[in-house]
Coordinates of C-alpha atoms and ligand atoms in Angstrom, one line a residue:
X1 CA 20.3 -22.2 8.5
X2 CA 23.9 -23.7 8.5
X3 CA 25.0 -26.5 6.3
X4 CA 28.3 -28.1 5.3
X5 CA 29.4 -26.6 1.9
X6 CA 32.7 -28.5 1.5
X7 CA 36.1 -29.2 2.8
X8 CA 39.5 -27.7 2.1
X9 CA 42.4 -30.0 1.1
X10 CA 43.5 -30.2 4.8
X11 CA 40.0 -31.3 5.9
X12 CA 38.8 -28.0 7.3
X13 CA 35.0 -27.8 7.1
X14 CA 33.6 -24.9 5.2
X15 CA 30.0 -24.0 6.2
X16 CA 27.3 -22.1 4.4
X17 CA 24.7 -20.0 6.1
X18 CA 21.4 -19.0 4.5
X19 CA 19.6 -15.7 5.4
X20 CA 16.3 -14.3 4.3
X21 CA 14.7 -11.0 5.2
X22 CA 12.6 -8.3 3.5
X23 CA 12.5 -10.2 0.2
X24 CA 16.2 -10.7 -0.1
X25 CA 17.9 -14.1 0.2
X26 CA 21.6 -14.7 0.6
X27 CA 24.0 -17.6 1.2
X28 CA 27.4 -16.9 2.9
X29 CA 30.5 -19.1 3.2
X30 CA 32.8 -19.2 6.2
X31 CA 35.6 -19.3 3.5
X32 CA 36.4 -15.6 2.6
X33 CA 33.1 -14.4 4.0
X34 CA 32.0 -15.2 0.4
X35 CA 28.5 -14.3 -0.7
X36 CA 27.9 -17.4 -2.7
X37 CA 24.4 -16.5 -3.7
X38 CA 22.2 -13.4 -3.5
X39 CA 18.6 -13.5 -4.7
X40 CA 16.1 -10.7 -5.2
X41 CA 12.8 -10.6 -7.2
X42 CA 12.4 -9.0 -10.6
X43 CA 9.5 -6.7 -11.4
X44 CA 7.2 -9.8 -11.7
X45 CA 8.4 -11.3 -8.4
X46 CA 10.6 -13.9 -9.9
X47 CA 13.8 -14.6 -8.0
X48 CA 17.3 -14.9 -9.6
X49 CA 20.8 -15.1 -8.2
X50 CA 22.3 -11.8 -9.1
X51 CA 25.9 -12.4 -8.0
X52 CA 28.4 -14.5 -9.7
X53 CA 29.8 -17.5 -7.9
X54 CA 30.6 -21.3 -7.8
X55 CA 28.9 -24.2 -6.3
X56 CA 32.1 -26.0 -5.3
X57 CA 34.6 -24.9 -2.7
X58 CA 37.4 -26.2 -4.9
X59 CA 36.6 -23.5 -7.5
X60 CA 36.7 -20.7 -4.8
X61 CA 40.1 -22.0 -3.6
X62 CA 41.8 -22.4 -7.1
X63 CA 40.1 -20.2 -9.6
X64 CA 38.1 -17.4 -8.1
X65 CA 38.6 -13.7 -9.2
X66 CA 37.3 -12.8 -5.7
X67 CA 33.7 -13.7 -6.5
X68 CA 31.6 -12.4 -3.5
X69 CA 34.6 -12.2 -1.2
X70 CA 35.7 -10.0 1.6
X71 CA 38.8 -8.2 0.6
X72 CA 41.6 -7.3 3.1
X73 CA 43.8 -6.2 4.4
X74 CA 43.9 -3.7 1.5
X75 CA 41.2 -3.4 -1.2
X76 CA 42.8 -2.9 -4.6
X77 CA 46.4 -2.3 -5.5
X78 CA 49.5 -1.1 -3.6
X79 CA 52.1 -0.1 -6.1
X80 CA 55.3 -2.2 -6.2
X81 CA 53.9 -4.0 -3.1
X82 CA 55.6 -1.6 -0.7
X83 CA 54.9 1.4 1.4
X84 CA 56.7 3.4 4.1
X85 CA 55.0 4.2 7.4
X86 CA 56.6 6.2 10.2
X87 CA 60.0 5.8 8.5
X88 CA 59.8 2.0 8.1
X89 CA 59.4 0.4 4.7
X90 CA 57.1 -2.6 4.4
X91 CA 57.2 -5.2 1.6
X92 CA 53.9 -7.0 0.8
X93 CA 53.1 -10.2 -1.0
X94 CA 53.1 -9.3 -4.8
X95 CA 50.3 -11.1 -6.5
X96 CA 49.7 -8.9 -9.5
X97 CA 53.0 -8.5 -11.4
X98 CA 55.1 -6.3 -9.1
X99 CA 52.0 -4.9 -7.3
X100 CA 50.0 -6.2 -4.4
X101 CA 46.3 -6.7 -5.1
X102 CA 43.5 -7.3 -2.6
X103 CA 45.8 -8.1 0.4
X104 CA 48.2 -10.3 -1.4
X105 CA 48.4 -14.0 -2.3
X106 CA 46.3 -15.1 0.7
X107 CA 44.2 -12.2 1.6
X108 CA 40.9 -12.1 3.6
X109 CA 39.2 -13.8 0.7
X110 CA 41.2 -17.0 1.4
X111 CA 40.9 -17.3 5.2
X112 CA 38.2 -19.2 7.2
X113 CA 36.2 -16.7 9.1
X114 CA 34.6 -17.4 12.5
X115 CA 30.9 -17.0 11.9
X116 CA 28.1 -16.3 14.5
X117 CA 24.5 -15.8 13.4
X118 CA 22.4 -13.3 15.1
X119 CA 18.9 -11.8 15.2
X120 CA 18.3 -8.3 16.6
X121 CA 14.8 -6.9 16.5
X122 CA 13.7 -7.3 12.8
X123 CA 17.3 -7.7 11.5
X124 CA 19.0 -11.0 10.9
X125 CA 22.7 -11.5 10.2
X126 CA 26.2 -12.9 10.6
X127 CA 29.1 -11.7 12.6
X128 CA 32.4 -12.7 10.9
X129 CA 35.6 -12.5 12.8
X130 CA 39.3 -13.0 11.9
X131 CA 42.6 -12.1 13.4
X132 CA 45.4 -11.7 11.0
X133 CA 48.8 -12.2 12.6
X134 CA 51.5 -9.5 12.7
X135 CA 53.4 -9.6 9.3
X136 CA 50.9 -11.6 7.4
X137 CA 51.2 -10.9 3.7
X138 CA 53.8 -8.3 4.8
X139 CA 51.4 -6.1 6.7
X140 CA 52.6 -4.8 10.1
X141 CA 50.5 -5.4 13.3
X142 CA 48.1 -8.0 14.4
X143 CA 44.8 -7.0 12.8
X144 CA 41.6 -8.0 14.5
X145 CA 38.8 -7.7 12.1
X146 CA 35.1 -8.0 12.6
X147 CA 32.6 -7.8 9.7
X148 CA 28.9 -7.8 10.2
X149 CA 26.5 -8.8 7.4
X150 CA 22.9 -7.7 8.2
X151 CA 19.8 -8.3 6.2
X152 CA 17.2 -5.8 7.3
X153 CA 13.4 -6.0 7.3
X154 CA 13.5 -3.8 4.1
X155 CA 15.7 -6.5 2.4
X156 CA 18.9 -4.3 2.5
X157 CA 22.2 -6.0 2.9
X158 CA 24.4 -3.9 5.2
X159 CA 28.1 -4.5 5.8
X160 CA 29.8 -3.0 8.9
X161 CA 33.5 -3.4 9.0
X162 CA 35.6 -2.8 12.1
X163 CA 39.4 -3.5 12.8
X164 CA 42.0 -2.7 15.5
X165 CA 45.8 -3.2 15.4
X166 CA 48.6 -3.5 17.9
X167 CA 51.2 -1.7 15.6
X168 CA 50.7 1.2 13.2
X169 CA 49.4 -0.3 9.8
X170 CA 47.2 0.4 6.9
X171 CA 43.7 -1.1 6.2
X172 CA 41.1 -0.8 3.5
X173 CA 38.4 -3.5 3.6
X174 CA 35.7 -4.0 1.0
X175 CA 33.5 -6.7 -0.6
X176 CA 33.9 -8.1 -4.1
X177 CA 30.4 -9.1 -5.2
X178 CA 30.1 -9.3 -9.0
X179 CA 26.7 -8.0 -9.9
X180 CA 24.5 -9.0 -12.8
X181 CA 20.9 -7.8 -12.1
X182 CA 19.5 -9.9 -14.8
X183 CA 20.9 -13.0 -13.0
X184 CA 24.3 -14.6 -13.0
X185 CA 25.0 -16.4 -16.3
X186 CA 22.5 -14.3 -18.3
X187 CA 25.1 -12.4 -20.4
X188 CA 26.5 -8.9 -20.5
X189 CA 25.9 -6.0 -18.1
X190 CA 26.4 -3.5 -20.9
X191 CA 22.8 -2.5 -20.8
X192 CA 22.7 -1.9 -17.1
X193 CA 22.4 1.8 -16.3
X194 CA 24.8 3.1 -13.8
X195 CA 24.9 6.4 -11.8
X196 CA 27.9 7.4 -9.6
X197 CA 27.9 10.6 -7.6
X198 CA 31.5 11.6 -8.4
X199 CA 32.9 14.5 -10.4
X200 CA 36.5 13.1 -10.4
X201 CA 38.2 9.7 -10.7
X202 CA 41.8 8.5 -10.2
X203 CA 43.5 7.7 -13.5
X204 CA 46.0 4.9 -13.5
X205 CA 49.3 3.9 -15.0
X206 CA 49.5 0.8 -17.2
X207 CA 49.8 -1.4 -14.0
X208 CA 46.5 0.1 -12.8
X209 CA 48.2 2.1 -10.1
X210 CA 46.8 5.6 -9.5
X211 CA 49.0 8.3 -10.9
X212 CA 48.0 10.6 -8.1
X213 CA 45.9 12.8 -10.2
X214 CA 42.2 13.5 -9.4
X215 CA 40.9 14.0 -12.9
X216 CA 37.5 15.6 -13.7
X217 CA 35.0 13.2 -15.4
X218 CA 33.4 16.0 -17.4
X219 CA 33.5 15.2 -21.1
X220 CA 35.0 11.7 -20.6
X221 CA 33.5 8.2 -20.6
X222 CA 34.0 8.4 -16.8
X223 CA 31.0 10.7 -16.3
X224 CA 28.3 8.7 -14.7
X225 CA 26.7 11.6 -12.9
X226 CA 23.5 10.9 -14.9
X227 CA 22.3 7.4 -15.4
X228 CA 24.2 5.9 -18.4
X229 CA 24.2 2.4 -19.9
X230 CA 27.6 0.9 -19.1
X231 CA 28.2 -0.1 -22.7
X232 CA 27.6 3.4 -24.1
X233 CA 31.2 4.7 -23.9
X234 CA 33.1 1.4 -23.4
X235 CA 34.4 1.3 -27.0
X236 CA 35.4 5.0 -27.4
X237 CA 39.1 4.1 -27.2
X238 CA 39.8 6.4 -24.3
X239 CA 43.4 5.6 -23.2
X240 CA 42.3 4.9 -19.6
X241 CA 39.7 2.4 -20.9
X242 CA 42.2 0.7 -23.3
X243 CA 44.8 0.3 -20.5
X244 CA 42.2 -1.4 -18.2
X245 CA 40.3 -3.2 -21.0
X246 CA 37.2 -1.4 -19.7
X247 CA 36.3 0.4 -16.5
X248 CA 38.6 -0.6 -13.6
X249 CA 39.0 2.7 -11.7
X250 CA 38.4 4.4 -8.4
X251 CA 35.7 7.2 -8.4
X252 CA 36.3 10.1 -6.0
X253 CA 32.9 10.2 -4.3
X254 CA 31.7 13.8 -4.0
X255 CA 30.4 13.3 -0.4
X256 CA 33.9 12.3 0.9
X257 CA 34.2 10.3 4.2
X258 CA 30.9 10.5 6.1
X259 CA 29.9 9.2 9.6
X260 CA 26.8 7.6 8.2
X261 CA 26.4 5.8 4.8
X262 CA 25.2 8.1 2.0
X263 CA 23.9 7.1 -1.4
X264 CA 26.7 7.1 -4.0
X265 CA 25.6 4.8 -6.8
X266 CA 22.6 3.3 -8.5
X267 CA 22.6 0.3 -10.9
X268 CA 19.4 -0.5 -12.8
X269 CA 18.7 -3.3 -15.2
X270 CA 15.8 -2.1 -17.5
X271 CA 15.1 -5.7 -18.7
X272 CA 14.4 -7.3 -15.2
X273 CA 13.4 -4.1 -13.5
X274 CA 15.9 -4.8 -10.7
X275 CA 17.7 -1.9 -9.0
X276 CA 20.7 -1.9 -6.7
X277 CA 21.5 1.2 -4.6
X278 CA 24.8 1.6 -2.8
X279 CA 25.3 3.9 0.2
X280 CA 28.6 4.1 2.0
X281 CA 30.7 5.9 4.6
X282 CA 33.8 5.6 2.3
X283 CA 35.3 8.3 0.1
X284 CA 35.9 6.1 -3.0
X285 CA 34.4 3.4 -5.1
X286 CA 36.0 1.0 -7.6
X287 CA 33.8 0.4 -10.6
X288 CA 35.2 -2.7 -12.4
X289 CA 33.4 -3.8 -15.5
X290 CA 34.4 -7.5 -15.3
X291 CA 37.1 -7.0 -17.9
X292 CA 39.2 -10.0 -17.0
X293 CA 36.4 -12.6 -17.1
X294 CA 37.4 -14.6 -20.1
X295 CA 35.0 -17.4 -20.6
X296 CA 37.0 -19.9 -18.6
X297 CA 34.9 -20.0 -15.4
X298 CA 31.5 -21.6 -15.1
X299 CA 28.8 -20.5 -12.6
X300 CA 26.4 -22.6 -10.6
X301 CA 23.8 -22.7 -13.3
X302 CA 26.4 -24.2 -15.7
X303 CA 26.8 -20.9 -17.8
X304 CA 30.4 -19.6 -18.6
X305 CA 31.3 -16.1 -17.5
X306 CA 32.7 -13.9 -20.3
X307 CA 34.0 -10.4 -20.4
X308 CA 31.5 -7.8 -19.1
X309 CA 29.1 -10.5 -17.7
X310 CA 29.2 -8.7 -14.3
X311 CA 30.4 -5.6 -12.6
X312 CA 31.8 -4.8 -9.2
X313 CA 31.1 -1.6 -7.1
X314 CA 33.8 -1.8 -4.4
X315 CA 33.4 0.9 -1.7
X316 CA 36.9 1.8 -0.4
X317 CA 39.6 4.3 0.3
X318 CA 41.6 5.0 -2.9
X319 CA 44.0 2.3 -4.3
X320 CA 47.6 2.8 -3.4
X321 CA 46.8 5.5 -0.7
X322 CA 49.8 4.6 1.5
X323 CA 52.0 5.9 -1.4
X324 CA 50.0 9.1 -2.0
X325 CA 50.1 11.5 0.9
X326 CA 47.3 13.7 -0.6
X327 CA 44.8 10.8 -0.7
X328 CA 42.5 10.2 2.4
X329 CA 44.6 8.3 4.9
X330 CA 44.3 4.5 5.4
X331 CA 46.6 4.5 8.4
X332 CA 45.3 2.8 11.5
X333 CA 47.2 3.2 14.9
X334 CA 46.9 1.2 18.1
X335 CA 44.0 2.5 20.2
X336 CA 42.1 3.5 17.1
X337 CA 39.2 1.5 15.5
X338 CA 38.8 1.3 11.7
X339 CA 35.1 1.6 10.8
X340 CA 33.4 1.4 7.4
X341 CA 29.8 0.8 6.4
X342 CA 28.2 0.0 3.1
X343 CA 24.5 -0.6 2.5
X344 CA 23.2 -2.4 -0.6
X345 CA 19.4 -1.8 -1.2
X346 CA 17.1 -3.4 -3.8
X347 CA 14.3 -1.1 -4.3
X348 CA 11.3 -2.6 -6.2
Ligands
BGC401 C1 40.4 -4.9 -9.6 C2 40.7 -5.5 -10.9 C3 40.8 -7.0 -10.7 C4 39.6 -7.5 -10.1 C5 39.5 -9.0 -9.8 C6 39.1 -5.4 -9.1 O1 38.9 -4.9 -7.8 O2 40.3 -3.5 -9.7 O3 41.7 -5.0 -11.6 O4 41.1 -7.6 -11.9 O5 39.3 -6.8 -8.9 O6 40.7 -9.5 -9.4

């Protein structure tokens, strides 16, 4: 189903598509490819919206910390907003102090995507397309991006990303859903239990740019190899947690880059009985514990979002890869196709 959600200041119509399959319901906006609502049942079959969002387009345009949005051209930060590729230095839009975050000031979360619904066998979904002109936000090359959201008969939400370029460039696409498995607006996620299949993470400098080190998680608050409540080590005073006001780091997934999505994380809310499983082809995942939610934004149910009221699990290549030769490469050349897949499942 397609309906009018609102209009941008210049009159552009923003549409909202509703999808349902296998017990999962979602609503997606043409603006930013935003997942505006994602509903799953709890252990008693009661539905709740488990992703933070707004019910007015104006709020997404002016105040959203990327709620539910597609992120591009580059997920997470590029240090000092610059990188050098084949001898040429590129300067990006700096939207986070001197750094460039999530594609710059007007990234893929702020563009109006072309949206085509589809049905294929037992799958339903949306095909989102966007062409980013050469030089947009400082990135070289015309980037033609296609993102497919599929809801499967099992109720899985699968994202397939693809992109091509006409000049050498870098690309790192992801999605920025803020999860609260007890329902948006229901309070803290500190009691959610998280598992991440990673023995190392990438520590950051005070500006949240990776130092380049791949540090072991053993004996640190960053060890999520066994299920752990998110709040358990949050107040330990670990310098990396103090600098980021919580978790806001990239985990080095043990499996590395894979041709097919492999399971990397499980999030469980003991109270509601809801579980989210994440599988991906990507080598990294940013776990962000909602540190910068500060009680100034109000969700669709009229409840304010405070620090730690949601978390993000953003599958990706590592932040600032263009400036770290030993990180897996994010370079895309003409003639190649960037591909990435992430599957979110909601086992009962
Ligand atoms: C980043 C955070 C940032 C958040 C929302 C996350 O992906 O790692 O530092 O505050 O997105 O902007």
